[in-house]
């Protein structure tokens, strides 16, 4: 830690899977640059920290600490759902406690605030023991705070949501798994957190914001982050996607990506690929290299030869979505993807897999009316052709309005900027 004398020490605990760590690091960097006299110790598993911190510069008041992932040396994965998550959850609390003691000795500063992934219910007890504030960062959308055509009518602001769209483990699914237990414990303790910041903007969900604000202390919409963070680790255009898009016609390209964790089953990839060729839709598709073998015979060769398609393992998504050639985003409905699409004003075709993706997709189609869910829940050639034809022949006016509101929220006097100041007061201990 260099530069200004440091007088406060904040601990940041990440939930080390999918896009959670990157988002928590983004939040930490925003806080760290706004509070240069505070040291932020960032606790995360080694594998995730290695990726996040590679090439990272300019954050002298953020210290990296690795914690154990809970995977025994001789462990053999058997393919159970969330196997790695459950192993980690078994050691998480002890690991964070251990690492905090190390960081306190290293810096000579006691921890003065916990900023943690909203999943970590145990941070509440830790903060009470340490007599410091607890900030629980909710990394998903407000709509996922809550399996299946039955309509749930319990949550103000979520009147028309179907039980089937609530994340598995909340009211259905395996309620005994460590992951589900975590969600339940979190639900019971979140109201004790001193602040619950979220990567969203309050104008997107005014009723939900009102509801959550009356149940939580300082429920603070401080996003969308993609509109406030200029420097992004994901923005390398290794595969020259932007110059490829430059050669495409305005609003003609479907951008396809299912986030960093999920890939549709092989037969769905085939159906989606066939639908693209059938409808002669130009596309840019980000998908891991292992999946290329599942495409229909000749698909990659044909579409690259006639310049209608480009398949790559990674794209600078935010830049891609903001390119004038993009007409639609075919997505799994991950929260970051939805928010990035809203910020760019691009309608979506959603194929959700798990967790909050179902809720997000429902909101996209039914509440915000900025896209649709694939009919039947998975890609068939017929449903995909229909969805593409619908989006290409339809104008989604509300996406423009939401895009505008998102940009206003992060402007200097916008709601998210004001909320960030409130959060900073809690984190730095300067709350009046
Ligand atoms: N992303 C990207 N390029 C890719 C694939 C993904 O930049 O080729 C980024 C995307 O912009 C988003 C994140 O990875 O910020 C995925 O987050 P999301 O919440 O949508 O899905 P998850 O990976 O958590 O399922």
GROMACS .gro file of C-alpha atoms and ligand atoms in nm:
model
  457
    1UNK     CA    1   0.000   0.000   0.000
    2UNK     CA    2   0.155   0.327  -0.109
    3UNK     CA    3   0.066   0.693  -0.125
    4UNK     CA    4  -0.152   0.870   0.130
    5UNK     CA    5  -0.144   0.758   0.496
    6UNK     CA    6  -0.414   0.499   0.547
    7UNK     CA    7  -0.647   0.524   0.844
    8UNK     CA    8  -0.923   0.273   0.772
    9UNK     CA    9  -0.929  -0.088   0.663
   10UNK     CA   10  -1.223  -0.245   0.479
   11UNK     CA   11  -1.255  -0.621   0.418
   12UNK     CA   12  -1.417  -0.739   0.094
   13UNK     CA   13  -1.540  -1.103   0.073
   14UNK     CA   14  -1.621  -1.244  -0.271
   15UNK     CA   15  -1.847  -1.530  -0.367
   16UNK     CA   16  -1.587  -1.673  -0.604
   17UNK     CA   17  -1.805  -1.799  -0.892
   18UNK     CA   18  -1.941  -1.672  -1.227
   19UNK     CA   19  -1.936  -1.295  -1.257
   20UNK     CA   20  -1.956  -1.226  -0.879
   21UNK     CA   21  -1.582  -1.164  -0.818
   22UNK     CA   22  -1.541  -0.929  -1.117
   23UNK     CA   23  -1.839  -0.728  -1.002
   24UNK     CA   24  -1.717  -0.710  -0.644
   25UNK     CA   25  -1.375  -0.598  -0.765
   26UNK     CA   26  -1.541  -0.328  -0.977
   27UNK     CA   27  -1.727  -0.206  -0.668
   28UNK     CA   28  -1.405  -0.221  -0.464
   29UNK     CA   29  -1.218  -0.020  -0.725
   30UNK     CA   30  -1.491   0.244  -0.732
   31UNK     CA   31  -1.481   0.271  -0.354
   32UNK     CA   32  -1.101   0.261  -0.339
   33UNK     CA   33  -1.059   0.543  -0.586
   34UNK     CA   34  -1.320   0.753  -0.404
   35UNK     CA   35  -1.161   0.683  -0.062
   36UNK     CA   36  -0.780   0.696  -0.105
   37UNK     CA   37  -0.711   0.690   0.272
   38UNK     CA   38  -0.886   0.355   0.313
   39UNK     CA   39  -0.716   0.018   0.254
   40UNK     CA   40  -0.937  -0.246   0.094
   41UNK     CA   41  -0.836  -0.608   0.155
   42UNK     CA   42  -0.991  -0.823  -0.118
   43UNK     CA   43  -1.049  -1.189  -0.019
   44UNK     CA   44  -1.112  -1.441  -0.294
   45UNK     CA   45  -0.999  -1.789  -0.400
   46UNK     CA   46  -0.659  -1.802  -0.570
   47UNK     CA   47  -0.787  -1.920  -0.909
   48UNK     CA   48  -1.027  -1.628  -0.940
   49UNK     CA   49  -0.787  -1.369  -0.795
   50UNK     CA   50  -0.520  -1.473  -1.043
   51UNK     CA   51  -0.745  -1.386  -1.337
   52UNK     CA   52  -0.888  -1.069  -1.181
   53UNK     CA   53  -0.558  -0.916  -1.078
   54UNK     CA   54  -0.360  -1.003  -1.390
   55UNK     CA   55  -0.265  -0.679  -1.558
   56UNK     CA   56  -0.459  -0.473  -1.307
   57UNK     CA   57  -0.297  -0.141  -1.228
   58UNK     CA   58  -0.368   0.184  -1.055
   59UNK     CA   59  -0.529   0.056  -0.734
   60UNK     CA   60  -0.259   0.098  -0.475
   61UNK     CA   61  -0.504   0.082  -0.185
   62UNK     CA   62  -0.643  -0.261  -0.278
   63UNK     CA   63  -0.464  -0.563  -0.130
   64UNK     CA   64  -0.517  -0.910  -0.272
   65UNK     CA   65  -0.566  -1.202  -0.032
   66UNK     CA   66  -0.621  -1.563  -0.140
   67UNK     CA   67  -0.847  -1.794   0.061
   68UNK     CA   68  -0.890  -2.169   0.022
   69UNK     CA   69  -1.149  -2.300  -0.225
   70UNK     CA   70  -1.225  -2.590   0.012
   71UNK     CA   71  -1.131  -2.855  -0.247
   72UNK     CA   72  -0.921  -3.125  -0.076
   73UNK     CA   73  -0.597  -3.212  -0.264
   74UNK     CA   74  -0.709  -3.562  -0.360
   75UNK     CA   75  -1.070  -3.466  -0.435
   76UNK     CA   76  -1.234  -3.608  -0.747
   77UNK     CA   77  -1.534  -3.417  -0.881
   78UNK     CA   78  -1.837  -3.638  -0.938
   79UNK     CA   79  -2.043  -3.381  -1.129
   80UNK     CA   80  -2.298  -3.294  -0.859
   81UNK     CA   81  -2.472  -2.959  -0.909
   82UNK     CA   82  -2.278  -2.672  -0.753
   83UNK     CA   83  -2.021  -2.918  -0.621
   84UNK     CA   84  -1.741  -2.659  -0.612
   85UNK     CA   85  -1.969  -2.398  -0.455
   86UNK     CA   86  -2.075  -2.636  -0.180
   87UNK     CA   87  -1.715  -2.733  -0.101
   88UNK     CA   88  -1.626  -2.366  -0.075
   89UNK     CA   89  -1.927  -2.281   0.142
   90UNK     CA   90  -1.819  -2.547   0.392
   91UNK     CA   91  -1.494  -2.357   0.463
   92UNK     CA   92  -1.584  -2.000   0.363
   93UNK     CA   93  -1.657  -1.848   0.703
   94UNK     CA   94  -1.349  -1.996   0.872
   95UNK     CA   95  -1.131  -1.901   0.576
   96UNK     CA   96  -1.247  -1.540   0.572
   97UNK     CA   97  -1.197  -1.513   0.950
   98UNK     CA   98  -0.846  -1.654   0.919
   99UNK     CA   99  -0.750  -1.427   0.629
  100UNK     CA  100  -0.891  -1.119   0.801
  101UNK     CA  101  -0.654  -1.178   1.095
  102UNK     CA  102  -0.362  -1.198   0.852
  103UNK     CA  103  -0.464  -0.875   0.676
  104UNK     CA  104  -0.503  -0.693   1.007
  105UNK     CA  105  -0.150  -0.792   1.107
  106UNK     CA  106  -0.009  -0.703   0.762
  107UNK     CA  107  -0.159  -0.355   0.759
  108UNK     CA  108  -0.156  -0.284   1.132
  109UNK     CA  109  -0.516  -0.169   1.091
  110UNK     CA  110  -0.827  -0.331   1.241
  111UNK     CA  111  -1.110  -0.391   0.995
  112UNK     CA  112  -1.362  -0.106   1.016
  113UNK     CA  113  -1.626  -0.231   0.771
  114UNK     CA  114  -1.722  -0.553   0.589
  115UNK     CA  115  -1.821  -0.521   0.223
  116UNK     CA  116  -1.933  -0.867   0.119
  117UNK     CA  117  -2.121  -1.055  -0.149
  118UNK     CA  118  -2.488  -1.050  -0.047
  119UNK     CA  119  -2.488  -1.431  -0.027
  120UNK     CA  120  -2.268  -1.438   0.286
  121UNK     CA  121  -2.521  -1.443   0.568
  122UNK     CA  122  -2.244  -1.508   0.827
  123UNK     CA  123  -2.097  -1.162   0.770
  124UNK     CA  124  -2.381  -1.025   0.985
  125UNK     CA  125  -2.259  -1.211   1.294
  126UNK     CA  126  -1.898  -1.126   1.217
  127UNK     CA  127  -1.981  -0.756   1.187
  128UNK     CA  128  -2.175  -0.765   1.514
  129UNK     CA  129  -1.883  -0.933   1.694
  130UNK     CA  130  -1.642  -0.678   1.548
  131UNK     CA  131  -1.886  -0.395   1.613
  132UNK     CA  132  -1.854  -0.259   1.259
  133UNK     CA  133  -2.097  -0.201   0.969
  134UNK     CA  134  -2.185  -0.473   0.723
  135UNK     CA  135  -2.247  -0.387   0.358
  136UNK     CA  136  -2.414  -0.672   0.165
  137UNK     CA  137  -2.363  -0.625  -0.209
  138UNK     CA  138  -2.645  -0.778  -0.413
  139UNK     CA  139  -2.485  -0.880  -0.743
  140UNK     CA  140  -2.806  -0.980  -0.922
  141UNK     CA  141  -3.111  -0.776  -1.017
  142UNK     CA  142  -3.366  -0.653  -0.764
  143UNK     CA  143  -3.620  -0.890  -0.920
  144UNK     CA  144  -3.426  -1.196  -0.803
  145UNK     CA  145  -3.473  -1.109  -0.438
  146UNK     CA  146  -3.750  -1.341  -0.435
  147UNK     CA  147  -4.108  -2.239  -1.003
  148UNK     CA  148  -4.460  -2.337  -1.309
  149UNK     CA  149  -4.714  -2.118  -1.419
  150UNK     CA  150  -4.861  -2.019  -1.084
  151UNK     CA  151  -4.843  -1.646  -1.031
  152UNK     CA  152  -4.678  -1.531  -0.711
  153UNK     CA  153  -4.858  -1.240  -0.556
  154UNK     CA  154  -4.657  -1.200  -0.240
  155UNK     CA  155  -4.390  -0.955  -0.336
  156UNK     CA  156  -4.495  -0.598  -0.408
  157UNK     CA  157  -4.331  -0.495  -0.733
  158UNK     CA  158  -4.321  -0.855  -0.855
  159UNK     CA  159  -4.694  -0.908  -0.897
  160UNK     CA  160  -4.691  -1.101  -1.220
  161UNK     CA  161  -4.402  -1.335  -1.161
  162UNK     CA  162  -4.458  -1.708  -1.195
  163UNK     CA  163  -4.340  -1.943  -0.923
  164UNK     CA  164  -4.145  -2.128  -1.195
  165UNK     CA  165  -3.927  -1.824  -1.250
  166UNK     CA  166  -3.807  -1.786  -0.895
  167UNK     CA  167  -3.455  -1.920  -0.852
  168UNK     CA  168  -3.437  -2.290  -0.771
  169UNK     CA  169  -3.375  -2.340  -0.401
  170UNK     CA  170  -3.597  -2.047  -0.299
  171UNK     CA  171  -3.937  -2.215  -0.294
  172UNK     CA  172  -3.875  -2.532  -0.498
  173UNK     CA  173  -3.584  -2.749  -0.604
  174UNK     CA  174  -3.335  -2.898  -0.360
  175UNK     CA  175  -3.399  -2.695  -0.047
  176UNK     CA  176  -3.144  -2.891   0.158
  177UNK     CA  177  -2.833  -2.818  -0.048
  178UNK     CA  178  -2.571  -2.589   0.108
  179UNK     CA  179  -2.645  -2.340  -0.169
  180UNK     CA  180  -3.019  -2.335  -0.090
  181UNK     CA  181  -2.944  -2.315   0.283
  182UNK     CA  182  -2.725  -2.018   0.210
  183UNK     CA  183  -3.006  -1.842   0.021
  184UNK     CA  184  -3.249  -1.900   0.308
  185UNK     CA  185  -3.007  -1.780   0.573
  186UNK     CA  186  -2.929  -1.480   0.360
  187UNK     CA  187  -3.300  -1.402   0.321
  188UNK     CA  188  -3.338  -1.406   0.699
  189UNK     CA  189  -3.037  -1.190   0.777
  190UNK     CA  190  -3.019  -0.939   0.493
  191UNK     CA  191  -3.247  -0.694   0.675
  192UNK     CA  192  -2.974  -0.652   0.940
  193UNK     CA  193  -2.714  -0.530   0.690
  194UNK     CA  194  -2.630  -0.162   0.726
  195UNK     CA  195  -2.647  -0.114   0.350
  196UNK     CA  196  -2.748  -0.327   0.052
  197UNK     CA  197  -2.600  -0.182  -0.266
  198UNK     CA  198  -2.704  -0.331  -0.598
  199UNK     CA  199  -2.575  -0.308  -0.953
  200UNK     CA  200  -2.890  -0.161  -1.103
  201UNK     CA  201  -3.071   0.173  -1.125
  202UNK     CA  202  -3.384   0.252  -0.933
  203UNK     CA  203  -3.581   0.382  -1.233
  204UNK     CA  204  -3.571   0.029  -1.378
  205UNK     CA  205  -3.777  -0.117  -1.093
  206UNK     CA  206  -3.942   0.172  -0.905
  207UNK     CA  207  -4.196  -0.045  -0.719
  208UNK     CA  208  -3.943  -0.308  -0.621
  209UNK     CA  209  -3.704  -0.038  -0.506
  210UNK     CA  210  -3.980   0.103  -0.287
  211UNK     CA  211  -4.060  -0.238  -0.146
  212UNK     CA  212  -3.699  -0.334  -0.079
  213UNK     CA  213  -3.621   0.009   0.063
  214UNK     CA  214  -3.889  -0.039   0.325
  215UNK     CA  215  -3.752  -0.382   0.422
  216UNK     CA  216  -3.379  -0.320   0.409
  217UNK     CA  217  -3.146  -0.057   0.553
  218UNK     CA  218  -3.010   0.167   0.280
  219UNK     CA  219  -3.111  -0.033  -0.026
  220UNK     CA  220  -2.895   0.150  -0.280
  221UNK     CA  221  -2.910   0.116  -0.658
  222UNK     CA  222  -2.561   0.226  -0.769
  223UNK     CA  223  -2.541   0.097  -1.128
  224UNK     CA  224  -2.528   0.011  -1.406
  225UNK     CA  225  -2.155  -0.038  -1.348
  226UNK     CA  226  -2.089  -0.088  -1.718
  227UNK     CA  227  -2.190   0.273  -1.772
  228UNK     CA  228  -1.969   0.411  -1.496
  229UNK     CA  229  -1.650   0.208  -1.527
  230UNK     CA  230  -1.446   0.314  -1.822
  231UNK     CA  231  -1.160   0.072  -1.780
  232UNK     CA  232  -1.270  -0.290  -1.813
  233UNK     CA  233  -1.075  -0.611  -1.795
  234UNK     CA  234  -1.312  -0.782  -2.039
  235UNK     CA  235  -1.263  -0.528  -2.314
  236UNK     CA  236  -0.978  -0.687  -2.510
  237UNK     CA  237  -1.083  -0.739  -2.870
  238UNK     CA  238  -0.849  -1.029  -2.935
  239UNK     CA  239  -1.062  -1.170  -3.215
  240UNK     CA  240  -1.121  -0.843  -3.404
  241UNK     CA  241  -1.497  -0.847  -3.352
  242UNK     CA  242  -1.537  -0.474  -3.374
  243UNK     CA  243  -1.376  -0.445  -3.716
  244UNK     CA  244  -1.591  -0.737  -3.831
  245UNK     CA  245  -1.901  -0.552  -3.707
  246UNK     CA  246  -1.782  -0.234  -3.882
  247UNK     CA  247  -1.834  -0.420  -4.211
  248UNK     CA  248  -2.190  -0.524  -4.128
  249UNK     CA  249  -2.502  -0.323  -4.205
  250UNK     CA  250  -2.670  -0.112  -3.936
  251UNK     CA  251  -2.896  -0.311  -3.698
  252UNK     CA  252  -2.867  -0.640  -3.881
  253UNK     CA  253  -2.656  -0.861  -3.652
  254UNK     CA  254  -2.766  -1.096  -3.376
  255UNK     CA  255  -2.510  -1.110  -3.094
  256UNK     CA  256  -2.519  -1.446  -2.915
  257UNK     CA  257  -2.363  -1.527  -2.578
  258UNK     CA  258  -2.463  -1.727  -2.273
  259UNK     CA  259  -2.228  -1.576  -2.016
  260UNK     CA  260  -1.922  -1.720  -1.853
  261UNK     CA  261  -2.068  -2.039  -1.703
  262UNK     CA  262  -2.339  -2.190  -1.923
  263UNK     CA  263  -2.347  -2.344  -2.268
  264UNK     CA  264  -2.673  -2.479  -2.411
  265UNK     CA  265  -2.678  -2.855  -2.471
  266UNK     CA  266  -2.533  -2.970  -2.806
  267UNK     CA  267  -2.871  -3.033  -2.973
  268UNK     CA  268  -2.982  -2.677  -2.891
  269UNK     CA  269  -2.667  -2.534  -3.044
  270UNK     CA  270  -2.756  -2.721  -3.362
  271UNK     CA  271  -3.113  -2.587  -3.364
  272UNK     CA  272  -2.995  -2.232  -3.301
  273UNK     CA  273  -2.732  -2.256  -3.575
  274UNK     CA  274  -2.988  -2.396  -3.820
  275UNK     CA  275  -3.231  -2.116  -3.738
  276UNK     CA  276  -2.962  -1.855  -3.808
  277UNK     CA  277  -2.891  -2.006  -4.148
  278UNK     CA  278  -3.258  -2.056  -4.229
  279UNK     CA  279  -3.346  -1.693  -4.150
  280UNK     CA  280  -3.020  -1.569  -4.309
  281UNK     CA  281  -2.946  -1.376  -3.993
  282UNK     CA  282  -2.594  -1.233  -3.958
  283UNK     CA  283  -2.447  -1.316  -3.621
  284UNK     CA  284  -2.155  -1.274  -3.385
  285UNK     CA  285  -2.138  -1.564  -3.140
  286UNK     CA  286  -1.923  -1.582  -2.829
  287UNK     CA  287  -1.889  -1.943  -2.715
  288UNK     CA  288  -1.610  -2.158  -2.571
  289UNK     CA  289  -1.394  -2.342  -2.825
  290UNK     CA  290  -1.495  -2.685  -2.687
  291UNK     CA  291  -1.844  -2.628  -2.824
  292UNK     CA  292  -1.742  -2.564  -3.184
  293UNK     CA  293  -1.753  -2.937  -3.254
  294UNK     CA  294  -2.127  -2.944  -3.188
  295UNK     CA  295  -2.218  -2.708  -3.472
  296UNK     CA  296  -2.386  -2.856  -3.781
  297UNK     CA  297  -2.146  -2.983  -4.045
  298UNK     CA  298  -2.005  -2.698  -4.252
  299UNK     CA  299  -2.177  -2.426  -4.043
  300UNK     CA  300  -1.858  -2.248  -3.938
  301UNK     CA  301  -1.704  -2.270  -4.286
  302UNK     CA  302  -2.019  -2.155  -4.471
  303UNK     CA  303  -2.097  -1.861  -4.246
  304UNK     CA  304  -1.743  -1.734  -4.227
  305UNK     CA  305  -1.690  -1.772  -4.602
  306UNK     CA  306  -1.991  -1.555  -4.686
  307UNK     CA  307  -1.917  -1.318  -4.395
  308UNK     CA  308  -2.261  -1.369  -4.238
  309UNK     CA  309  -2.124  -1.511  -3.918
  310UNK     CA  310  -1.834  -1.496  -3.677
  311UNK     CA  311  -1.783  -1.741  -3.392
  312UNK     CA  312  -1.522  -1.657  -3.127
  313UNK     CA  313  -1.442  -1.766  -2.771
  314UNK     CA  314  -1.458  -1.414  -2.624
  315UNK     CA  315  -1.581  -1.070  -2.724
  316UNK     CA  316  -1.564  -0.728  -2.556
  317UNK     CA  317  -1.936  -0.759  -2.486
  318UNK     CA  318  -2.015  -0.407  -2.378
  319UNK     CA  319  -1.846  -0.262  -2.686
  320UNK     CA  320  -2.018  -0.518  -2.907
  321UNK     CA  321  -2.362  -0.437  -2.767
  322UNK     CA  322  -2.300  -0.068  -2.828
  323UNK     CA  323  -2.207  -0.125  -3.193
  324UNK     CA  324  -2.456   0.011  -3.443
  325UNK     CA  325  -2.461  -0.320  -3.635
  326UNK     CA  326  -2.623  -0.508  -3.345
  327UNK     CA  327  -2.998  -0.566  -3.364
  328UNK     CA  328  -3.063  -0.824  -3.093
  329UNK     CA  329  -2.887  -1.002  -2.808
  330UNK     CA  330  -2.955  -1.376  -2.775
  331UNK     CA  331  -2.870  -1.429  -2.409
  332UNK     CA  332  -2.905  -1.655  -2.104
  333UNK     CA  333  -3.044  -1.357  -1.915
  334UNK     CA  334  -2.752  -1.323  -1.672
  335UNK     CA  335  -2.790  -1.002  -1.477
  336UNK     CA  336  -2.481  -0.830  -1.619
  337UNK     CA  337  -2.579  -0.920  -1.972
  338UNK     CA  338  -2.931  -0.785  -1.924
  339UNK     CA  339  -2.802  -0.462  -1.775
  340UNK     CA  340  -2.542  -0.419  -2.049
  341UNK     CA  341  -2.811  -0.477  -2.312
  342UNK     CA  342  -3.038  -0.218  -2.147
  343UNK     CA  343  -2.748   0.031  -2.133
  344UNK     CA  344  -2.690  -0.020  -2.504
  345UNK     CA  345  -3.060  -0.018  -2.599
  346UNK     CA  346  -3.052  -0.367  -2.755
  347UNK     CA  347  -3.362  -0.593  -2.725
  348UNK     CA  348  -3.311  -0.952  -2.609
  349UNK     CA  349  -3.410  -1.308  -2.690
  350UNK     CA  350  -3.364  -1.498  -2.363
  351UNK     CA  351  -3.289  -1.864  -2.305
  352UNK     CA  352  -3.249  -1.882  -1.925
  353UNK     CA  353  -3.086  -2.182  -1.754
  354UNK     CA  354  -3.070  -2.140  -1.380
  355UNK     CA  355  -3.112  -1.917  -1.077
  356UNK     CA  356  -3.206  -1.554  -1.137
  357UNK     CA  357  -3.186  -1.592  -1.517
  358UNK     CA  358  -3.550  -1.705  -1.525
  359UNK     CA  359  -3.666  -1.401  -1.329
  360UNK     CA  360  -3.455  -1.165  -1.537
  361UNK     CA  361  -3.595  -1.312  -1.859
  362UNK     CA  362  -3.948  -1.283  -1.728
  363UNK     CA  363  -3.889  -0.917  -1.647
  364UNK     CA  364  -3.741  -0.860  -1.995
  365UNK     CA  365  -4.048  -1.002  -2.166
  366UNK     CA  366  -4.339  -0.921  -1.941
  367UNK     CA  367  -4.250  -0.625  -1.723
  368UNK     CA  368  -4.002  -0.415  -1.918
  369UNK     CA  369  -4.123  -0.540  -2.260
  370UNK     CA  370  -3.776  -0.521  -2.410
  371UNK     CA  371  -3.751  -0.866  -2.561
  372UNK     CA  372  -3.888  -1.216  -2.536
  373UNK     CA  373  -3.817  -1.558  -2.395
  374UNK     CA  374  -3.765  -1.840  -2.637
  375UNK     CA  375  -4.093  -2.029  -2.667
  376UNK     CA  376  -4.092  -2.365  -2.492
  377UNK     CA  377  -3.788  -2.269  -2.283
  378UNK     CA  378  -3.515  -2.402  -2.512
  379UNK     CA  379  -3.386  -2.359  -2.864
  380UNK     CA  380  -3.577  -2.542  -3.134
  381UNK     CA  381  -3.528  -2.437  -3.493
  382UNK     CA  382  -3.893  -2.334  -3.524
  383UNK     CA  383  -3.912  -2.129  -3.203
  384UNK     CA  384  -3.578  -1.964  -3.275
  385UNK     CA  385  -3.675  -1.867  -3.632
  386UNK     CA  386  -3.997  -1.718  -3.494
  387UNK     CA  387  -3.819  -1.528  -3.220
  388UNK     CA  388  -3.563  -1.386  -3.464
  389UNK     CA  389  -3.832  -1.289  -3.713
  390UNK     CA  390  -4.034  -1.123  -3.437
  391UNK     CA  391  -3.746  -0.915  -3.306
  392UNK     CA  392  -3.632  -0.814  -3.653
  393UNK     CA  393  -3.981  -0.695  -3.751
  394UNK     CA  394  -4.070  -0.527  -3.423
  395UNK     CA  395  -3.954  -0.205  -3.267
  396UNK     CA  396  -3.895  -0.219  -2.894
  397UNK     CA  397  -3.962   0.139  -2.793
  398UNK     CA  398  -3.922   0.088  -2.420
  399UNK     CA  399  -3.561  -0.021  -2.452
  400UNK     CA  400  -3.470   0.330  -2.571
  401UNK     CA  401  -3.651   0.486  -2.275
  402UNK     CA  402  -3.478   0.253  -2.029
  403UNK     CA  403  -3.142   0.315  -2.191
  404UNK     CA  404  -3.196   0.685  -2.141
  405UNK     CA  405  -3.294   0.639  -1.774
  406UNK     CA  406  -2.988   0.419  -1.714
  407UNK     CA  407  -2.757   0.689  -1.849
  408UNK     CA  408  -2.933   0.958  -1.646
  409UNK     CA  409  -2.901   0.751  -1.325
  410UNK     CA  410  -2.521   0.748  -1.349
  411UNK     CA  411  -2.482   1.115  -1.449
  412UNK     CA  412  -2.333   1.334  -1.177
  413UNK     CA  413  -2.667   1.426  -1.020
  414UNK     CA  414  -2.838   1.099  -1.106
  415UNK     CA  415  -2.991   0.862  -0.852
  416UNK     CA  416  -2.710   0.605  -0.872
  417UNK     CA  417  -2.441   0.870  -0.821
  418UNK     CA  418  -2.624   1.004  -0.515
  419UNK     CA  419  -2.669   0.652  -0.379
  420UNK     CA  420  -2.299   0.582  -0.426
  421UNK     CA  421  -2.216   0.882  -0.205
  422UNK     CA  422  -2.441   0.739   0.067
  423UNK     CA  423  -2.267   0.402   0.035
  424UNK     CA  424  -1.928   0.567   0.060
  425UNK     CA  425  -2.033   0.728   0.387
  426UNK     CA  426  -2.124   0.390   0.532
  427UNK     CA  427  -1.804   0.223   0.410
  428UNK     CA  428  -1.568   0.498   0.525
  429UNK     CA  429  -1.751   0.548   0.853
  430UNK     CA  430  -1.838   0.909   0.781
  431UNK     CA  431  -2.215   0.859   0.817
  432UNK     CA  432  -2.353   1.154   1.014
  433LIG     N1  433  -1.860  -1.133  -2.118
  433LIG     C1  434  -1.779  -1.070  -2.211
  433LIG     N2  435  -1.744  -1.136  -2.324
  433LIG     C2  436  -1.785  -1.261  -2.354
  433LIG     C3  437  -1.868  -1.327  -2.259
  433LIG     C4  438  -1.906  -1.260  -2.143
  433LIG     O1  439  -1.738  -0.955  -2.191
  433LIG     O2  440  -1.749  -1.313  -2.460
  433LIG     C5  441  -1.900  -1.062  -1.994
  433LIG     C6  442  -2.032  -0.989  -2.011
  433LIG     O3  443  -2.011  -0.860  -2.065
  433LIG     C7  444  -2.086  -0.986  -1.869
  433LIG     C8  445  -2.027  -1.111  -1.805
  433LIG     O4  446  -1.922  -1.154  -1.889
  433LIG     O5  447  -2.041  -0.871  -1.801
  433LIG     C9  448  -2.131  -1.223  -1.789
  433LIG     O6  449  -2.210  -1.191  -1.681
  433LIG     P1  450  -2.362  -1.241  -1.668
  433LIG     O7  451  -2.413  -1.193  -1.536
  433LIG     O8  452  -2.440  -1.198  -1.785
  433LIG     O9  453  -2.352  -1.398  -1.674
  433LIG     P2  454  -2.276  -1.511  -1.588
  433LIG    O10  455  -2.143  -1.527  -1.652
  433LIG    O11  456  -2.267  -1.461  -1.444
  433LIG    O12  457  -2.363  -1.631  -1.605
   0.00000   0.00000   0.00000
